[in-house]
PDB file of N, CA, C and O in Angstrom:
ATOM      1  N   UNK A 183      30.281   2.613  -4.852  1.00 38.00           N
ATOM      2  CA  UNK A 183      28.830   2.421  -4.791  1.00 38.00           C
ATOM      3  C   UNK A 183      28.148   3.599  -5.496  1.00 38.00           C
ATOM      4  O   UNK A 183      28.138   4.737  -5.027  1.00 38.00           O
ATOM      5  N   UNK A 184      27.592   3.253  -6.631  1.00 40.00           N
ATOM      6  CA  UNK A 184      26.904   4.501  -7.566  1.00 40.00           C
ATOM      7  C   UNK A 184      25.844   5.371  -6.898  1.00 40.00           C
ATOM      8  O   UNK A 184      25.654   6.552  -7.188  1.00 40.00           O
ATOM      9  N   UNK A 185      25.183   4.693  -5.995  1.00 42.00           N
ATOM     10  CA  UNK A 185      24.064   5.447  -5.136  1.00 42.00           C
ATOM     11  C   UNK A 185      24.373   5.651  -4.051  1.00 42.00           C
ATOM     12  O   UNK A 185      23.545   6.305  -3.417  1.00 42.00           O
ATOM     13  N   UNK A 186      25.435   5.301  -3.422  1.00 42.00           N
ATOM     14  CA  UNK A 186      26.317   6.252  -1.978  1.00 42.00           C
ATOM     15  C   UNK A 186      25.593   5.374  -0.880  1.00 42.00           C
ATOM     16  O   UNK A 186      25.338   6.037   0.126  1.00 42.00           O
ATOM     17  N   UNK A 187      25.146   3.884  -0.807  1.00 41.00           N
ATOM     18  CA  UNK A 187      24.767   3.100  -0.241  1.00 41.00           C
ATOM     19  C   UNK A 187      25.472   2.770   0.469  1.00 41.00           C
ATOM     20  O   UNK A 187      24.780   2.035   1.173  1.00 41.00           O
ATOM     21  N   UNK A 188      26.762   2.747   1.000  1.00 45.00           N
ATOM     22  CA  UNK A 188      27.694   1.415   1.399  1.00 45.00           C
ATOM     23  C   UNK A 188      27.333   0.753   2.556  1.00 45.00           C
ATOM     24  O   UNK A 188      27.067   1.777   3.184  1.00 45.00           O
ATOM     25  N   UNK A 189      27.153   0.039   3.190  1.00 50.00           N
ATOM     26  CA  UNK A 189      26.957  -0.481   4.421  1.00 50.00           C
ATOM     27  C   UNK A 189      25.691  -0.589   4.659  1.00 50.00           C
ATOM     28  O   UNK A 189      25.413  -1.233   5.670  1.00 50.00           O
ATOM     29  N   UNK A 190      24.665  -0.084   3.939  1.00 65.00           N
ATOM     30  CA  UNK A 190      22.961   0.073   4.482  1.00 65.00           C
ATOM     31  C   UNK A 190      22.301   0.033   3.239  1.00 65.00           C
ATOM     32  O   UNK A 190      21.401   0.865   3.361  1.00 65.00           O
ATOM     33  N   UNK A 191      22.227  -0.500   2.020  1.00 74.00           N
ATOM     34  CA  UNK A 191      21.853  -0.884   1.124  1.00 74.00           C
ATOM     35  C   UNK A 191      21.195  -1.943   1.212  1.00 74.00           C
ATOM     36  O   UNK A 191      21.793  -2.601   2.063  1.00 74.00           O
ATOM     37  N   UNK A 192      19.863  -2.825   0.664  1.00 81.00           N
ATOM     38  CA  UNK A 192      19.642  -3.511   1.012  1.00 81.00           C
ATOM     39  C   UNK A 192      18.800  -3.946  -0.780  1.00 81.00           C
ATOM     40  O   UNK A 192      18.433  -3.220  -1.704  1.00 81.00           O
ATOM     41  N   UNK A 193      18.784  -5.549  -0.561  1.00 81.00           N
ATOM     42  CA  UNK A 193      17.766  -5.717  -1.771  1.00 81.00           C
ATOM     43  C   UNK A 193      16.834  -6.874  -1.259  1.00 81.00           C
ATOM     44  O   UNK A 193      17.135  -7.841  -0.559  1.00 81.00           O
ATOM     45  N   UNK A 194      15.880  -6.591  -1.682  1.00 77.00           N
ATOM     46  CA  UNK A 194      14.720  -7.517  -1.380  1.00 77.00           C
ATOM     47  C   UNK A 194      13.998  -8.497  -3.261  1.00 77.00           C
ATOM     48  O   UNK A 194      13.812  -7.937  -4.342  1.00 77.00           O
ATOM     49  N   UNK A 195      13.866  -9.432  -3.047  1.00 76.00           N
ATOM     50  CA  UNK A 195      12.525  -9.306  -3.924  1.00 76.00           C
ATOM     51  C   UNK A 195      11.280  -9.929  -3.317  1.00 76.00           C
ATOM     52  O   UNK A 195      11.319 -10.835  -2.484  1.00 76.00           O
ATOM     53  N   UNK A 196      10.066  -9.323  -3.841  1.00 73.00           N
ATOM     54  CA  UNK A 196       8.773  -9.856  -3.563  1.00 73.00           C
ATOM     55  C   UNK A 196       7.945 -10.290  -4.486  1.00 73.00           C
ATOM     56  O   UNK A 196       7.639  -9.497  -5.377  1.00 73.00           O
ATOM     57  N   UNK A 197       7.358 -11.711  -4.499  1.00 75.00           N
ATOM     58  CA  UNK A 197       6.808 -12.174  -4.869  1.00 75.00           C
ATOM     59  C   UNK A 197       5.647 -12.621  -4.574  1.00 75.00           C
ATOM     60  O   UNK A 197       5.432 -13.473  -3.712  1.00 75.00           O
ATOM     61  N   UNK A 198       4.287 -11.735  -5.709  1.00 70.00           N
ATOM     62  CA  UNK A 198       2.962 -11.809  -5.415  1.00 70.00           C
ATOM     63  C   UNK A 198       1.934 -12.346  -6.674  1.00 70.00           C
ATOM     64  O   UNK A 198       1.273 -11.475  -7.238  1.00 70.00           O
ATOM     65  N   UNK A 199       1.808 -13.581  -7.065  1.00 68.00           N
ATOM     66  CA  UNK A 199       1.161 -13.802  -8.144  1.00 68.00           C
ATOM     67  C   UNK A 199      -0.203 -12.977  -8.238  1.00 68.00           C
ATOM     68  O   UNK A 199      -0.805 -12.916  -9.310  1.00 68.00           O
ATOM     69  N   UNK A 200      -0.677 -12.338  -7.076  1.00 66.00           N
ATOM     70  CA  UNK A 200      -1.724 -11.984  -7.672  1.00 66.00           C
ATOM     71  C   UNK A 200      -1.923 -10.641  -8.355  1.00 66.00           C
ATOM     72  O   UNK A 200      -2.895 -10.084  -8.866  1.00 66.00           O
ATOM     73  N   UNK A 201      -0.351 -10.255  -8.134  1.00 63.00           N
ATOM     74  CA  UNK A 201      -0.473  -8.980  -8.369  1.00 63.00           C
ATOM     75  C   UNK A 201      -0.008  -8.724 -10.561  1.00 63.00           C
ATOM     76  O   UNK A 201      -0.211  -7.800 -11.348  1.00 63.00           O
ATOM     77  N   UNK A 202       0.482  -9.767 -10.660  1.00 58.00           N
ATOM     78  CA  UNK A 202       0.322  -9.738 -12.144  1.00 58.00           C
ATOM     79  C   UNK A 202      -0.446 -11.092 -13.095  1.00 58.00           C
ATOM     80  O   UNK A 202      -0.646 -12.284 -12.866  1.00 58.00           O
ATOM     81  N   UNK A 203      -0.634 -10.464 -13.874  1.00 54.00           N
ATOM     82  CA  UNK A 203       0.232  -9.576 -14.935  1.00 54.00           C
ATOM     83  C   UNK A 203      -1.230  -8.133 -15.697  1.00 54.00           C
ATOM     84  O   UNK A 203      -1.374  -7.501 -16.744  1.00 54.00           O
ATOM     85  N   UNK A 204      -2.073  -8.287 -14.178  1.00 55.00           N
ATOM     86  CA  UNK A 204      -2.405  -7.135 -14.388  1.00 55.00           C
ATOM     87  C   UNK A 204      -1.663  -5.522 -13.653  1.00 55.00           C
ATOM     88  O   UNK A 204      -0.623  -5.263 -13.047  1.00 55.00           O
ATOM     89  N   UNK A 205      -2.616  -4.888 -14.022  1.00 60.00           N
ATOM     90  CA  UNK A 205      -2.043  -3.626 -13.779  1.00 60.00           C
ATOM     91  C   UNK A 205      -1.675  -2.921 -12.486  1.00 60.00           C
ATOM     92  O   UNK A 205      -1.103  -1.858 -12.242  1.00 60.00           O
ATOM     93  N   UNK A 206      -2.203  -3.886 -11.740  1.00 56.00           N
ATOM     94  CA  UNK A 206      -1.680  -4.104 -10.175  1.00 56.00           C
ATOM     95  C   UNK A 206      -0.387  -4.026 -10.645  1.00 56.00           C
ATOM     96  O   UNK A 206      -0.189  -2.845 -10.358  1.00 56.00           O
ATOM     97  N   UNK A 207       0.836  -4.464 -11.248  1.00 63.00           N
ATOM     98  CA  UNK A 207       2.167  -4.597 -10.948  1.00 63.00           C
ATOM     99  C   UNK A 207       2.915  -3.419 -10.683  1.00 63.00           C
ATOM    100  O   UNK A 207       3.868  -3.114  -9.966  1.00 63.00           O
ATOM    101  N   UNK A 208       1.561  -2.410 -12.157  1.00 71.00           N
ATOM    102  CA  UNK A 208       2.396  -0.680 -11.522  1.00 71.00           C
ATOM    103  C   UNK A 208       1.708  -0.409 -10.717  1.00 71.00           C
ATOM    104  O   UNK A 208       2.203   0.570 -10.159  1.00 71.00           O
ATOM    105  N   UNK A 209       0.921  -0.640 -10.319  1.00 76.00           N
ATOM    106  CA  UNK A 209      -0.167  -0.021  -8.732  1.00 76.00           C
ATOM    107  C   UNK A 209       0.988  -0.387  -7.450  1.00 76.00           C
ATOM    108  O   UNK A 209       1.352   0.252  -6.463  1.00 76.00           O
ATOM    109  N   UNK A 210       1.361  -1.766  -8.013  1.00 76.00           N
ATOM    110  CA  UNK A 210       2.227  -1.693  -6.388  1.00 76.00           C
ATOM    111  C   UNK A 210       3.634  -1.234  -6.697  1.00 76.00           C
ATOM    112  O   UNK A 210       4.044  -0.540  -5.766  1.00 76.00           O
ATOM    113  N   UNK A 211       4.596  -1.380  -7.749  1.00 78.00           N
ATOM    114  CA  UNK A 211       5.596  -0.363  -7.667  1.00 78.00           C
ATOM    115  C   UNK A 211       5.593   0.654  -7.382  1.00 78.00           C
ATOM    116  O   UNK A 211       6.297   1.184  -6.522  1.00 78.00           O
ATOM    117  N   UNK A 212       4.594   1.254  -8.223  1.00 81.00           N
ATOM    118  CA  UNK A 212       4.192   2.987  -7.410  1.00 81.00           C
ATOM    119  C   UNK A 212       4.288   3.138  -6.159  1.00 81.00           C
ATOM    120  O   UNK A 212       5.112   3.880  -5.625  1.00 81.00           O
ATOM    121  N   UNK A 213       3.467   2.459  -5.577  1.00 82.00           N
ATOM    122  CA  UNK A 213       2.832   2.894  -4.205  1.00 82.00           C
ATOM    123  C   UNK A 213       4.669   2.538  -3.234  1.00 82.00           C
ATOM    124  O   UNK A 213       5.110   3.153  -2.263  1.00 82.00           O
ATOM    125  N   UNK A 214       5.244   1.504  -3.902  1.00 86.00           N
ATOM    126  CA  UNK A 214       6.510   1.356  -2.934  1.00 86.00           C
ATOM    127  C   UNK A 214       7.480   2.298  -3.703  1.00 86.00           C
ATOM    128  O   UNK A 214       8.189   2.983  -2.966  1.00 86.00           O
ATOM    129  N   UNK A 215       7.600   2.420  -4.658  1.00 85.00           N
ATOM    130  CA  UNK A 215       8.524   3.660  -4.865  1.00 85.00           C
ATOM    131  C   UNK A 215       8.007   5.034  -4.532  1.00 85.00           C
ATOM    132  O   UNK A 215       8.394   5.971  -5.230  1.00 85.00           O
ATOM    133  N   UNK A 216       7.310   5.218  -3.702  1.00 88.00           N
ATOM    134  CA  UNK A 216       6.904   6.413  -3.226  1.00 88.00           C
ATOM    135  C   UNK A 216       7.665   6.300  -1.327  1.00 88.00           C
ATOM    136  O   UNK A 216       8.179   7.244  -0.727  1.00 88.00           O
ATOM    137  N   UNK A 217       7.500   4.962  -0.828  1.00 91.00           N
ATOM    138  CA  UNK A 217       7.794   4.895   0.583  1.00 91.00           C
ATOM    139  C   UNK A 217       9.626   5.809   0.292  1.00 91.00           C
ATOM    140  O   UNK A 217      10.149   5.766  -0.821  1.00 91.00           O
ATOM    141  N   UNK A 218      10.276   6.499   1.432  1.00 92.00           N
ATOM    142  CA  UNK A 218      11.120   7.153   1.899  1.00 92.00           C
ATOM    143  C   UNK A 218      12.085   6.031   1.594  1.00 92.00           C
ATOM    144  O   UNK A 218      11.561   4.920   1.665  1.00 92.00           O
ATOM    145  N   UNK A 219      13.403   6.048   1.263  1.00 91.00           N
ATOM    146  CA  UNK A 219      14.277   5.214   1.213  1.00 91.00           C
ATOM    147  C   UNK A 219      14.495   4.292  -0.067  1.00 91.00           C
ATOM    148  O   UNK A 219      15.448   3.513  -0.106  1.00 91.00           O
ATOM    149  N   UNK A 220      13.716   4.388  -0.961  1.00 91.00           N
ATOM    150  CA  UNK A 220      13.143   3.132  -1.772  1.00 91.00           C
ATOM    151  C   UNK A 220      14.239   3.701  -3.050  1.00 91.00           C
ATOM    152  O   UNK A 220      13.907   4.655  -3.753  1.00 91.00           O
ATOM    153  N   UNK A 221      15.384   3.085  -3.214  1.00 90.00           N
ATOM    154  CA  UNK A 221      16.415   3.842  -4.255  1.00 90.00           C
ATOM    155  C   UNK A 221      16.069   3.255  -6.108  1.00 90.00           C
ATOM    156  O   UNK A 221      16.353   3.787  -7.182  1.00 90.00           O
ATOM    157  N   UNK A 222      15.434   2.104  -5.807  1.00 89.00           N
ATOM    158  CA  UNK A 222      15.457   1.378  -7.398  1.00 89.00           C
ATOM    159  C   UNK A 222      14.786   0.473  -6.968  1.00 89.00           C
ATOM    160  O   UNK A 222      15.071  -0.188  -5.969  1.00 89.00           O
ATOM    161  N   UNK A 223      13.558   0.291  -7.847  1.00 86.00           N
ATOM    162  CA  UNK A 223      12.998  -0.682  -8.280  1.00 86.00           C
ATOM    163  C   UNK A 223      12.946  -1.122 -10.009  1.00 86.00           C
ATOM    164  O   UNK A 223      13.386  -0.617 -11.042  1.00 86.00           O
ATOM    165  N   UNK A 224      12.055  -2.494  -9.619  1.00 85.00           N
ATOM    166  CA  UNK A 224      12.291  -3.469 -10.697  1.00 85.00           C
ATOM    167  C   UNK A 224      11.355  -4.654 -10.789  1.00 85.00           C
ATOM    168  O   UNK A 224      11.410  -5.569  -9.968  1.00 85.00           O
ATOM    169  N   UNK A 225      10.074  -4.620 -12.284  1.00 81.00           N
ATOM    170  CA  UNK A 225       9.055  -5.473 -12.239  1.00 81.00           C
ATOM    171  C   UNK A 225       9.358  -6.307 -13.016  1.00 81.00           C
ATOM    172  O   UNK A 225       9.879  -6.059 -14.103  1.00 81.00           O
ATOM    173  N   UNK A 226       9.022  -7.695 -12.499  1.00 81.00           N
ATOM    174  CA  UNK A 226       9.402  -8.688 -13.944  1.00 81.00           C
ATOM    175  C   UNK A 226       7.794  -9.509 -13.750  1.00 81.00           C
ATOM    176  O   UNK A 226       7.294  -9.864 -12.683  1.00 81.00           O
ATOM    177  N   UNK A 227       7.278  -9.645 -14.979  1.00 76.00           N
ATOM    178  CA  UNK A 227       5.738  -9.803 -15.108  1.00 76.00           C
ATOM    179  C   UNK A 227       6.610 -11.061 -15.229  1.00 76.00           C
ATOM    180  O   UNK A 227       6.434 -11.860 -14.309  1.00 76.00           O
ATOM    181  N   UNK A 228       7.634 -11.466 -16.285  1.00 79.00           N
ATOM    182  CA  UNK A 228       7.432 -13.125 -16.112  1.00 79.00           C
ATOM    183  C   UNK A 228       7.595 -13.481 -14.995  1.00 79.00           C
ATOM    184  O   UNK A 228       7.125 -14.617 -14.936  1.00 79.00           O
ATOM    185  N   UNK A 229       8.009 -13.179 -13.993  1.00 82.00           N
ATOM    186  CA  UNK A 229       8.387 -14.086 -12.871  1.00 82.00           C
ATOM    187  C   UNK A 229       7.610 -13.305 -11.865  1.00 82.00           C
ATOM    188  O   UNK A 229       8.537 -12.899 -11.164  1.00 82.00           O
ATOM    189  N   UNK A 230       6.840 -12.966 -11.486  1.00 79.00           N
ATOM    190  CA  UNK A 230       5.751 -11.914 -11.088  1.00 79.00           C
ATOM    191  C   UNK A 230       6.307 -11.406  -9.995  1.00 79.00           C
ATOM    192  O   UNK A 230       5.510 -11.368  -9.057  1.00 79.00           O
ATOM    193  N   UNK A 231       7.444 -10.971  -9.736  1.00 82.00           N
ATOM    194  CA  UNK A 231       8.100 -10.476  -8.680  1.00 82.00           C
ATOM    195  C   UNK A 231       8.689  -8.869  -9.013  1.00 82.00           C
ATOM    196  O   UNK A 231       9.022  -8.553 -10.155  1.00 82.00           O
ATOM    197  N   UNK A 232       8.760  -7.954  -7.900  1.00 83.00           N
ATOM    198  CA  UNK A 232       9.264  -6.749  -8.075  1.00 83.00           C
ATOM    199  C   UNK A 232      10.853  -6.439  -6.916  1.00 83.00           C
ATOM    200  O   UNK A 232      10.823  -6.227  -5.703  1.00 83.00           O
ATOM    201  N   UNK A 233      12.243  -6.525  -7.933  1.00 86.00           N
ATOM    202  CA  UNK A 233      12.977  -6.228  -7.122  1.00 86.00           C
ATOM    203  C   UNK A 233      13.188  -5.158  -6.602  1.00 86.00           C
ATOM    204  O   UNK A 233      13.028  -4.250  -7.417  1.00 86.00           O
ATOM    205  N   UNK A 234      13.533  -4.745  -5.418  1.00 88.00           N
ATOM    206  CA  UNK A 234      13.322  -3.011  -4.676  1.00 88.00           C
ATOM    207  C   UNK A 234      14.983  -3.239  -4.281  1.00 88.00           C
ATOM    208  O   UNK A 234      15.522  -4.291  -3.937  1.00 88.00           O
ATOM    209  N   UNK A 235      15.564  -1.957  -4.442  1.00 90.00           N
ATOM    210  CA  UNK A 235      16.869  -1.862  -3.678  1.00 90.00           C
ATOM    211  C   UNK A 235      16.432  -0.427  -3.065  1.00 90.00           C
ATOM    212  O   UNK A 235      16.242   0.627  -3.673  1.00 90.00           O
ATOM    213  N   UNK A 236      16.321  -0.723  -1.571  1.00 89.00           N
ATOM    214  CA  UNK A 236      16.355   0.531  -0.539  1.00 89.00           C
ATOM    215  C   UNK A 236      17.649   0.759   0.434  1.00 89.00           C
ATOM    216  O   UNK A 236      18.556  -0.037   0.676  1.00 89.00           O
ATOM    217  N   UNK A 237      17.464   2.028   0.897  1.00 90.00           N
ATOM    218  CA  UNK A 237      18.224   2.076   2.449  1.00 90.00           C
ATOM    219  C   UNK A 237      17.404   1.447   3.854  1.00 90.00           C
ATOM    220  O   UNK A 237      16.262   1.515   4.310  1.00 90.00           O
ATOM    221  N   UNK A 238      18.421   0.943   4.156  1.00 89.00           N
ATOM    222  CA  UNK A 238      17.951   0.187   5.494  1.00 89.00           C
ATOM    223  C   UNK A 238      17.970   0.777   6.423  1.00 89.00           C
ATOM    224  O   UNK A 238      17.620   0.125   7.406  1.00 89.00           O
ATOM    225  N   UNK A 239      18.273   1.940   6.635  1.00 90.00           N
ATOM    226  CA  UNK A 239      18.096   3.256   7.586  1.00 90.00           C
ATOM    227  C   UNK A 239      17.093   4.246   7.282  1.00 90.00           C
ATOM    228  O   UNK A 239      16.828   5.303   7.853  1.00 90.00           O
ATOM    229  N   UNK A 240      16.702   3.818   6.496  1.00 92.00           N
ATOM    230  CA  UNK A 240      15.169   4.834   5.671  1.00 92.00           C
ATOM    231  C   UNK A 240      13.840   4.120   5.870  1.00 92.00           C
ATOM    232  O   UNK A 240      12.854   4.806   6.141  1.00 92.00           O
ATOM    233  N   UNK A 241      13.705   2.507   5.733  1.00 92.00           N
ATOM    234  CA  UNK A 241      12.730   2.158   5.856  1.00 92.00           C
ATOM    235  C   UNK A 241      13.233   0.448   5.703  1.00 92.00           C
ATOM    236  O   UNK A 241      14.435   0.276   5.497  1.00 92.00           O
ATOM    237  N   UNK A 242      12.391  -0.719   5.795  1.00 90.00           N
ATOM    238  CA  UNK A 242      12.450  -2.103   6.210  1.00 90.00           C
ATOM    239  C   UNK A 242      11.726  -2.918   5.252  1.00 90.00           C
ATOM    240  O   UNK A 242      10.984  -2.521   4.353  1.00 90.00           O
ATOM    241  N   UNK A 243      12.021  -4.053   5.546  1.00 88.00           N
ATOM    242  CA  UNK A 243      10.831  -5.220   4.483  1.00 88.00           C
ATOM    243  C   UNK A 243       9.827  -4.810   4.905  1.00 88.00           C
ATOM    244  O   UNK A 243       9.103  -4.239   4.090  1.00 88.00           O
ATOM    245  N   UNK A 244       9.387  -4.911   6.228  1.00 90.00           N
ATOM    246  CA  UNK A 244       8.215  -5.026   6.593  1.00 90.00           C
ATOM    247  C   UNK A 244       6.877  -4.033   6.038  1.00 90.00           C
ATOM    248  O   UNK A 244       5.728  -4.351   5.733  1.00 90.00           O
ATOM    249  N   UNK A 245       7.781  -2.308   6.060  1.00 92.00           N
ATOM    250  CA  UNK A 245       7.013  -1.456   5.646  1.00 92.00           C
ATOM    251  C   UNK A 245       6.797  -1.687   4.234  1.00 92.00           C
ATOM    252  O   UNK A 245       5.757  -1.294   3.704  1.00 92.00           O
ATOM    253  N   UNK A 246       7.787  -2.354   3.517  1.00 89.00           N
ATOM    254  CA  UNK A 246       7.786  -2.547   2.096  1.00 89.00           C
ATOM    255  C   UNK A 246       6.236  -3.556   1.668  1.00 89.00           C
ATOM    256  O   UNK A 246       5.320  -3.240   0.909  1.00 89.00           O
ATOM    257  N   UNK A 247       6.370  -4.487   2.269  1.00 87.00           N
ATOM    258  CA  UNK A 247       5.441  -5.367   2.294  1.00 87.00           C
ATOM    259  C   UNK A 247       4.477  -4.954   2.219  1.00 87.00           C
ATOM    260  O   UNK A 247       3.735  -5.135   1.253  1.00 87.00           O
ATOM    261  N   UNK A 248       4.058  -3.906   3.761  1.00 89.00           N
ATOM    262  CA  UNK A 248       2.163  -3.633   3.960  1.00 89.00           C
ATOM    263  C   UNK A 248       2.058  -2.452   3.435  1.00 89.00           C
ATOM    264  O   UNK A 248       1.166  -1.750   3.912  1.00 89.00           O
ATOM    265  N   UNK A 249       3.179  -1.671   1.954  1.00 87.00           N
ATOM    266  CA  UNK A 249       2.770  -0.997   0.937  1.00 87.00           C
ATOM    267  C   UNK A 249       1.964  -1.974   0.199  1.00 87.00           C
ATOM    268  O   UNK A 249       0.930  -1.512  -0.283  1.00 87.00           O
ATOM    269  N   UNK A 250       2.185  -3.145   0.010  1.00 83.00           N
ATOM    270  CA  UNK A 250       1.819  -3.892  -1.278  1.00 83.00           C
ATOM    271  C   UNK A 250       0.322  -4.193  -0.849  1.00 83.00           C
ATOM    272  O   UNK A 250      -0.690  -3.787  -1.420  1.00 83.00           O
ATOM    273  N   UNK A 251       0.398  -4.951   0.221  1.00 84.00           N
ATOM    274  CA  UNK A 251      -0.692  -5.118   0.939  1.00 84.00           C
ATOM    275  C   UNK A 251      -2.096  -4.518   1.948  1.00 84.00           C
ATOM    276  O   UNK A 251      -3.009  -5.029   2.597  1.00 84.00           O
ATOM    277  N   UNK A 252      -1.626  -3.184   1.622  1.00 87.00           N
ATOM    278  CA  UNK A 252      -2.190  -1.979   1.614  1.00 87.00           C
ATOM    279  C   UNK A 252      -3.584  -2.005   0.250  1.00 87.00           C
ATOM    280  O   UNK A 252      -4.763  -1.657   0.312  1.00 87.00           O
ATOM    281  N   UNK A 253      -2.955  -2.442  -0.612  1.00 81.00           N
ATOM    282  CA  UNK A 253      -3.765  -2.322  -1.997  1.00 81.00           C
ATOM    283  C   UNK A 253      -4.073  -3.878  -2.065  1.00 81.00           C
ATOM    284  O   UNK A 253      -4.485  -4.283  -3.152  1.00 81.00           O
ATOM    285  N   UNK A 254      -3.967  -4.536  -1.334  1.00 80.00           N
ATOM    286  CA  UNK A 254      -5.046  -5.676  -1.119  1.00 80.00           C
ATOM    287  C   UNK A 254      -4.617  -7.068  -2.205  1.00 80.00           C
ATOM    288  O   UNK A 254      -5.346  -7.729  -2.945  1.00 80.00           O
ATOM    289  N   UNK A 255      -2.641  -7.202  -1.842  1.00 77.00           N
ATOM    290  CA  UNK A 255      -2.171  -8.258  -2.700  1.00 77.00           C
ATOM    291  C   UNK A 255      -1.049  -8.723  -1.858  1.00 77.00           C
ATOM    292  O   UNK A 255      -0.123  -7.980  -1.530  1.00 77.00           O
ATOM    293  N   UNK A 256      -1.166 -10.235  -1.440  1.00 78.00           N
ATOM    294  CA  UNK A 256      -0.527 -10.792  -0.877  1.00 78.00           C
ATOM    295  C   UNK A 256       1.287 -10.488  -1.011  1.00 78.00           C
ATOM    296  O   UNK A 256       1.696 -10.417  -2.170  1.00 78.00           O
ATOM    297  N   UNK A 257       2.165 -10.342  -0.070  1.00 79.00           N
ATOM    298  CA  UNK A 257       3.718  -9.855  -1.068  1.00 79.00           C
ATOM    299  C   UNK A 257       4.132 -10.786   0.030  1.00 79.00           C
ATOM    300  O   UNK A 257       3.849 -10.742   1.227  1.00 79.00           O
ATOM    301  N   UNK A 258       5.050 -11.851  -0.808  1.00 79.00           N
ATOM    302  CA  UNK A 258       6.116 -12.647   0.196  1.00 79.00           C
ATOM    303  C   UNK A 258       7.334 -12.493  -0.468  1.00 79.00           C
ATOM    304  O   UNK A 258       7.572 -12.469  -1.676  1.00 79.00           O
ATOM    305  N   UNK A 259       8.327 -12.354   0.839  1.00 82.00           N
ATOM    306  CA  UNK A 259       9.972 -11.763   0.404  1.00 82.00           C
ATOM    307  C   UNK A 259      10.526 -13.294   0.023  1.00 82.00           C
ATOM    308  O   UNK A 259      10.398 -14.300   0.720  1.00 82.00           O
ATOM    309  N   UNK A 260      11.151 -13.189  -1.231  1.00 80.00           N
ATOM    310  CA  UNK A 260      11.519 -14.324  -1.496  1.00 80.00           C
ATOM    311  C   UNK A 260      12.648 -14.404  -1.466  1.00 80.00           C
ATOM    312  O   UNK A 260      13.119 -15.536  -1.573  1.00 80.00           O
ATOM    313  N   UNK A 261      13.686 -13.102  -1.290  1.00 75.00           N
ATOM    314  CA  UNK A 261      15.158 -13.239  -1.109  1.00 75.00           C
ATOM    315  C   UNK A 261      15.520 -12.135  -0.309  1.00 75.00           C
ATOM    316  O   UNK A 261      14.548 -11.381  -0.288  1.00 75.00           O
ATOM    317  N   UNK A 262      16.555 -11.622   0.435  1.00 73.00           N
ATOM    318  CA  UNK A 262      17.004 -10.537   0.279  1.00 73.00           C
ATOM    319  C   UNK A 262      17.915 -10.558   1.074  1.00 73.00           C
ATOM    320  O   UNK A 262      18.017 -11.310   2.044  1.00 73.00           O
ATOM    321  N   UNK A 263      19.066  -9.268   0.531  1.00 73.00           N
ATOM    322  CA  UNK A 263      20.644  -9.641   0.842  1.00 73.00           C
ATOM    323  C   UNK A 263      20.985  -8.279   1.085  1.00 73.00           C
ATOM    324  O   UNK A 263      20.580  -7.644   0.112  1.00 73.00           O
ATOM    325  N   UNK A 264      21.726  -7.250   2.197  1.00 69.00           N
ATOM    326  CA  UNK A 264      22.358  -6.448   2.032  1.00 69.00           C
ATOM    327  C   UNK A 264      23.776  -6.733   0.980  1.00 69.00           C
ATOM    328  O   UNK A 264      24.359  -7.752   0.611  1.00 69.00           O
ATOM    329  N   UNK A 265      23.970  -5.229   0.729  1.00 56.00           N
ATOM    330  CA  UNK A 265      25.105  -5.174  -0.536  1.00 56.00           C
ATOM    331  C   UNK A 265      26.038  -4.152   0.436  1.00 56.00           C
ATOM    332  O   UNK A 265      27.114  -3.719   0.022  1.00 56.00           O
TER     333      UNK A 265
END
């Protein structure tokens, strides 16, 4: 495991149309790559979703979420799988 994750790795993606394909998309990566735990993220304007790979002992979807929604853009988890 390149980032020393094993067992508590986690990936989410969230999907918020309203948040692109303006400049909201880096407003809310920022703001979640700043939360504690948050190892890699990842914006895809075509598919208006941002994948996050965190530790699951650092922090949760949930907090992930009401980062996004903090700045006033709906975020629904559309997948997510520990690795």
């Amino acid at each position: 495991d390149p980032i020393g994750l094993v067992g508590r790795a986690q990936c989410m993606i969230l999907r918020s149309e309203d948040i692109f394909p303006e400049d909201g998309g880096l407003e809310a990566s920022e703001a979640v790559g700043d939360v504690k735990g948050v190892k890699d993220l990842a914006v895809s304007l075509e598919k208006q979703e941002i994948m996050i790979k965190f530790d699951a002992n650092k922090t949760d979807v949930g907090t992930l979420q009401k980062e996004i929604q903090k700045l006033g853009y709906p975020a629904v988890v559309k997948n997510q799988t520990k690795q």
